[in-house]
Amino acid sequence: EQVEQTYIMVKPDGVQRGLVGEIISRFERKGFKLTGLKLFQCPKELAEEHYKDLKTKSFYPTLIDYITSGPVVCMVWEGVGVVASARKLIGSTNPLQAEPGTIRGDLAVQTGRNVVHGSDSPENGKRETGTLNGTLFGLRSLSLNHGKKKT
Ligand code: DAT
Ligand code: MG
């Protein structure tokens, strides 16, 4: 049972629609720990790096335009099994196929406006939160004792 970190990003549509609190709430209520957070305007070069695996896809230019179209909220969430669990909380890529009760299932309809990103593997969790090759989104994860008094 290994503590993992995942990169969660509220995309520009989620920020614009005022869904940041709702999305954070779901991860908080589940019981994961927030260890990094910032509001950020993603530059094109960073969006391209983040989505480099999708470079050959027809929707790639639209995806880059979308993700750079307004501020995003970058987060690191930590916990045992957080990578896979966060993907379940987020739901399928196509919101019309995402189960009710998931973020995309409840809050979105279009694949190109699916409100949130989550790392798809522990390796990518490390890459995207910058614990492997330096900070991709400039987030530095903090080891804080949330709500716990030092005794
Ligand atoms: P996910 O975000 O669920 O990990 P992904 O990594 O396959 O999905 O793709 C990244 C984003 O690219 C996705 O959130 C929305 C966009 N995208 C993926 N497939 C698409 C498609 N068929 N048409 C339009 N946009 C797509
Ligand atoms: Mg993905």
GROMACS .gro file of C-alpha atoms and ligand atoms in nm:
model
  178
    1GLU     CA    1   0.000   0.000   0.000
    2GLN     CA    2   0.198   0.290  -0.134
    3VAL     CA    3   0.128   0.660  -0.090
    4GLU     CA    4   0.100   0.812  -0.437
    5GLN     CA    5   0.057   1.159  -0.578
    6THR     CA    6  -0.169   1.258  -0.861
    7TYR     CA    7  -0.192   1.575  -1.065
    8ILE     CA    8  -0.547   1.710  -1.076
    9MET     CA    9  -0.621   2.014  -1.288
   10VAL     CA   10  -0.950   2.201  -1.313
   11LYS     CA   11  -0.960   2.297  -1.680
   12PRO     CA   12  -1.059   2.645  -1.805
   13ASP     CA   13  -1.427   2.552  -1.847
   14GLY     CA   14  -1.439   2.426  -1.487
   15VAL     CA   15  -1.288   2.748  -1.357
   16GLN     CA   16  -1.511   2.965  -1.577
   17ARG     CA   17  -1.824   2.775  -1.465
   18GLY     CA   18  -1.736   2.813  -1.097
   19LEU     CA   19  -1.682   2.442  -1.034
   20VAL     CA   20  -1.349   2.468  -0.852
   21GLY     CA   21  -1.499   2.437  -0.504
   22GLU     CA   22  -1.725   2.150  -0.607
   23ILE     CA   23  -1.432   1.957  -0.754
   24ILE     CA   24  -1.203   2.018  -0.458
   25SER     CA   25  -1.486   1.911  -0.226
   26ARG     CA   26  -1.516   1.572  -0.388
   27PHE     CA   27  -1.150   1.491  -0.331
   28GLU     CA   28  -1.164   1.628   0.022
   29ARG     CA   29  -1.476   1.430   0.110
   30LYS     CA   30  -1.320   1.113  -0.027
   31GLY     CA   31  -1.038   1.164   0.219
   32PHE     CA   32  -0.737   1.250   0.007
   33LYS     CA   33  -0.484   1.510   0.108
   34LEU     CA   34  -0.427   1.833  -0.084
   35THR     CA   35  -0.054   1.902  -0.097
   36GLY     CA   36  -0.025   2.159  -0.376
   37LEU     CA   37  -0.255   2.422  -0.528
   38LYS     CA   38  -0.238   2.720  -0.759
   39LEU     CA   39  -0.432   2.923  -1.014
   40PHE     CA   40  -0.234   2.931  -1.336
   41GLN     CA   41  -0.248   3.049  -1.696
   42CYS     CA   42  -0.092   2.759  -1.886
   43PRO     CA   43   0.151   2.868  -2.160
   44LYS     CA   44   0.123   2.692  -2.497
   45GLU     CA   45   0.463   2.519  -2.462
   46LEU     CA   46   0.363   2.363  -2.130
   47ALA     CA   47   0.024   2.250  -2.263
   48GLU     CA   48   0.209   2.083  -2.551
   49GLU     CA   49   0.446   1.909  -2.309
   50HIS     CA   50   0.158   1.797  -2.087
   51TYR     CA   51  -0.036   1.649  -2.380
   52LYS     CA   52   0.265   1.535  -2.589
   53ASP     CA   53   0.132   1.177  -2.614
   54LEU     CA   54  -0.169   1.310  -2.806
   55LYS     CA   55   0.032   1.512  -3.057
   56THR     CA   56  -0.078   1.303  -3.358
   57LYS     CA   57  -0.451   1.319  -3.273
   58SER     CA   58  -0.682   1.528  -3.490
   59PHE     CA   59  -0.822   1.708  -3.183
   60TYR     CA   60  -0.475   1.805  -3.051
   61PRO     CA   61  -0.473   2.169  -3.177
   62THR     CA   62  -0.824   2.222  -3.035
   63LEU     CA   63  -0.715   2.064  -2.707
   64ILE     CA   64  -0.414   2.297  -2.677
   65ASP     CA   65  -0.630   2.602  -2.760
   66TYR     CA   66  -0.885   2.496  -2.497
   67ILE     CA   67  -0.640   2.427  -2.217
   68THR     CA   68  -0.465   2.761  -2.274
   69SER     CA   69  -0.791   2.958  -2.314
   70GLY     CA   70  -0.814   3.069  -1.951
   71PRO     CA   71  -0.684   3.001  -1.603
   72VAL     CA   72  -0.662   2.646  -1.470
   73VAL     CA   73  -0.635   2.527  -1.111
   74CYS     CA   74  -0.336   2.298  -1.061
   75MET     CA   75  -0.339   2.060  -0.768
   76VAL     CA   76  -0.145   1.776  -0.615
   77TRP     CA   77  -0.352   1.520  -0.421
   78GLU     CA   78  -0.186   1.254  -0.215
   79GLY     CA   79  -0.289   0.921  -0.066
   80VAL     CA   80  -0.282   0.544  -0.093
   81GLY     CA   81  -0.415   0.448  -0.436
   82VAL     CA   82  -0.499   0.810  -0.516
   83VAL     CA   83  -0.414   0.785  -0.887
   84ALA     CA   84  -0.668   0.516  -0.976
   85SER     CA   85  -0.922   0.641  -0.724
   86ALA     CA   86  -0.909   0.995  -0.865
   87ARG     CA   87  -0.968   0.857  -1.215
   88LYS     CA   88  -1.280   0.682  -1.080
   89LEU     CA   89  -1.401   1.001  -0.911
   90ILE     CA   90  -1.344   1.191  -1.237
   91GLY     CA   91  -1.515   0.938  -1.467
   92SER     CA   92  -1.475   0.851  -1.835
   93THR     CA   93  -1.311   1.089  -2.081
   94ASN     CA   94  -1.641   1.132  -2.268
   95PRO     CA   95  -1.879   1.285  -2.012
   96LEU     CA   96  -2.178   1.124  -2.184
   97GLN     CA   97  -2.026   0.786  -2.100
   98ALA     CA   98  -1.916   0.885  -1.750
   99GLU     CA   99  -2.124   0.733  -1.470
  100PRO     CA  100  -2.358   0.954  -1.269
  101GLY     CA  101  -2.184   1.033  -0.942
  102THR     CA  102  -1.854   1.104  -1.114
  103ILE     CA  103  -1.735   1.460  -1.173
  104ARG     CA  104  -1.766   1.437  -1.551
  105GLY     CA  105  -2.084   1.229  -1.528
  106ASP     CA  106  -2.251   1.493  -1.312
  107LEU     CA  107  -2.104   1.815  -1.446
  108ALA     CA  108  -2.014   1.785  -1.815
  109VAL     CA  109  -2.143   1.679  -2.157
  110GLN     CA  110  -1.860   1.733  -2.406
  111THR     CA  111  -1.528   1.546  -2.430
  112GLY     CA  112  -1.365   1.874  -2.531
  113ARG     CA  113  -1.508   2.044  -2.218
  114ASN     CA  114  -1.469   1.774  -1.957
  115VAL     CA  115  -1.376   2.009  -1.669
  116VAL     CA  116  -1.093   1.820  -1.505
  117HIS     CA  117  -0.767   1.634  -1.567
  118GLY     CA  118  -0.624   1.352  -1.358
  119SER     CA  119  -0.298   1.158  -1.401
  120ASP     CA  120  -0.358   0.817  -1.561
  121SER     CA  121  -0.080   0.619  -1.386
  122PRO     CA  122   0.146   0.650  -1.082
  123GLU     CA  123   0.437   0.717  -1.323
  124ASN     CA  124   0.249   1.003  -1.487
  125GLY     CA  125   0.145   1.119  -1.141
  126LYS     CA  126   0.514   1.157  -1.064
  127ARG     CA  127   0.585   1.323  -1.397
  128GLU     CA  128   0.297   1.568  -1.377
  129THR     CA  129   0.339   1.663  -1.013
  130GLY     CA  130   0.708   1.711  -1.077
  131THR     CA  131   0.840   1.463  -0.828
  132LEU     CA  132   1.030   1.280  -1.102
  133ASN     CA  133   1.186   1.524  -1.349
  134GLY     CA  134   1.150   1.862  -1.186
  135THR     CA  135   0.830   2.059  -1.169
  136LEU     CA  136   0.614   2.037  -1.481
  137PHE     CA  137   0.348   2.279  -1.360
  138GLY     CA  138   0.577   2.448  -1.109
  139LEU     CA  139   0.392   2.288  -0.821
  140ARG     CA  140   0.590   2.184  -0.524
  141SER     CA  141   0.418   1.930  -0.309
  142LEU     CA  142   0.422   2.011   0.059
  143SER     CA  143   0.431   1.755   0.335
  144LEU     CA  144   0.198   1.920   0.579
  145ASN     CA  145  -0.002   1.778   0.863
  146HIS     CA  146  -0.348   1.887   0.766
  147GLY     CA  147  -0.550   1.961   1.074
  148LYS     CA  148  -0.320   1.757   1.291
  149LYS     CA  149  -0.158   1.924   1.587
  150LYS     CA  150   0.197   1.831   1.658
  151THR     CA  151   0.213   1.662   1.995
  152DAT     P1  152  -0.836   1.181  -2.004
  152DAT     O1  153  -0.845   1.330  -1.985
  152DAT     O2  154  -0.962   1.111  -1.959
  152DAT     O3  155  -0.712   1.120  -1.942
  152DAT     P2  156  -0.702   1.149  -2.260
  152DAT     O4  157  -0.574   1.156  -2.184
  152DAT     O5  158  -0.722   1.036  -2.353
  152DAT     O6  159  -0.828   1.152  -2.161
  152DAT     O7  160  -0.720   1.284  -2.343
  152DAT     C1  161  -0.685   1.407  -2.287
  152DAT     C2  162  -0.791   1.508  -2.322
  152DAT     O8  163  -0.797   1.524  -2.463
  152DAT     C3  164  -0.933   1.469  -2.279
  152DAT     O9  165  -0.959   1.499  -2.144
  152DAT     C4  166  -1.014   1.551  -2.373
  152DAT     C5  167  -0.932   1.549  -2.501
  152DAT     N1  168  -0.979   1.439  -2.588
  152DAT     C6  169  -0.950   1.308  -2.575
  152DAT     N2  170  -1.012   1.236  -2.669
  152DAT     C7  171  -1.080   1.323  -2.746
  152DAT     C8  172  -1.163   1.312  -2.860
  152DAT     N3  173  -1.189   1.194  -2.916
  152DAT     N4  174  -1.218   1.425  -2.910
  152DAT     C9  175  -1.192   1.545  -2.855
  152DAT     N5  176  -1.114   1.565  -2.747
  152DAT    C10  177  -1.059   1.454  -2.693
  153MG      MG  178  -0.511   1.147  -1.991
   0.00000   0.00000   0.00000
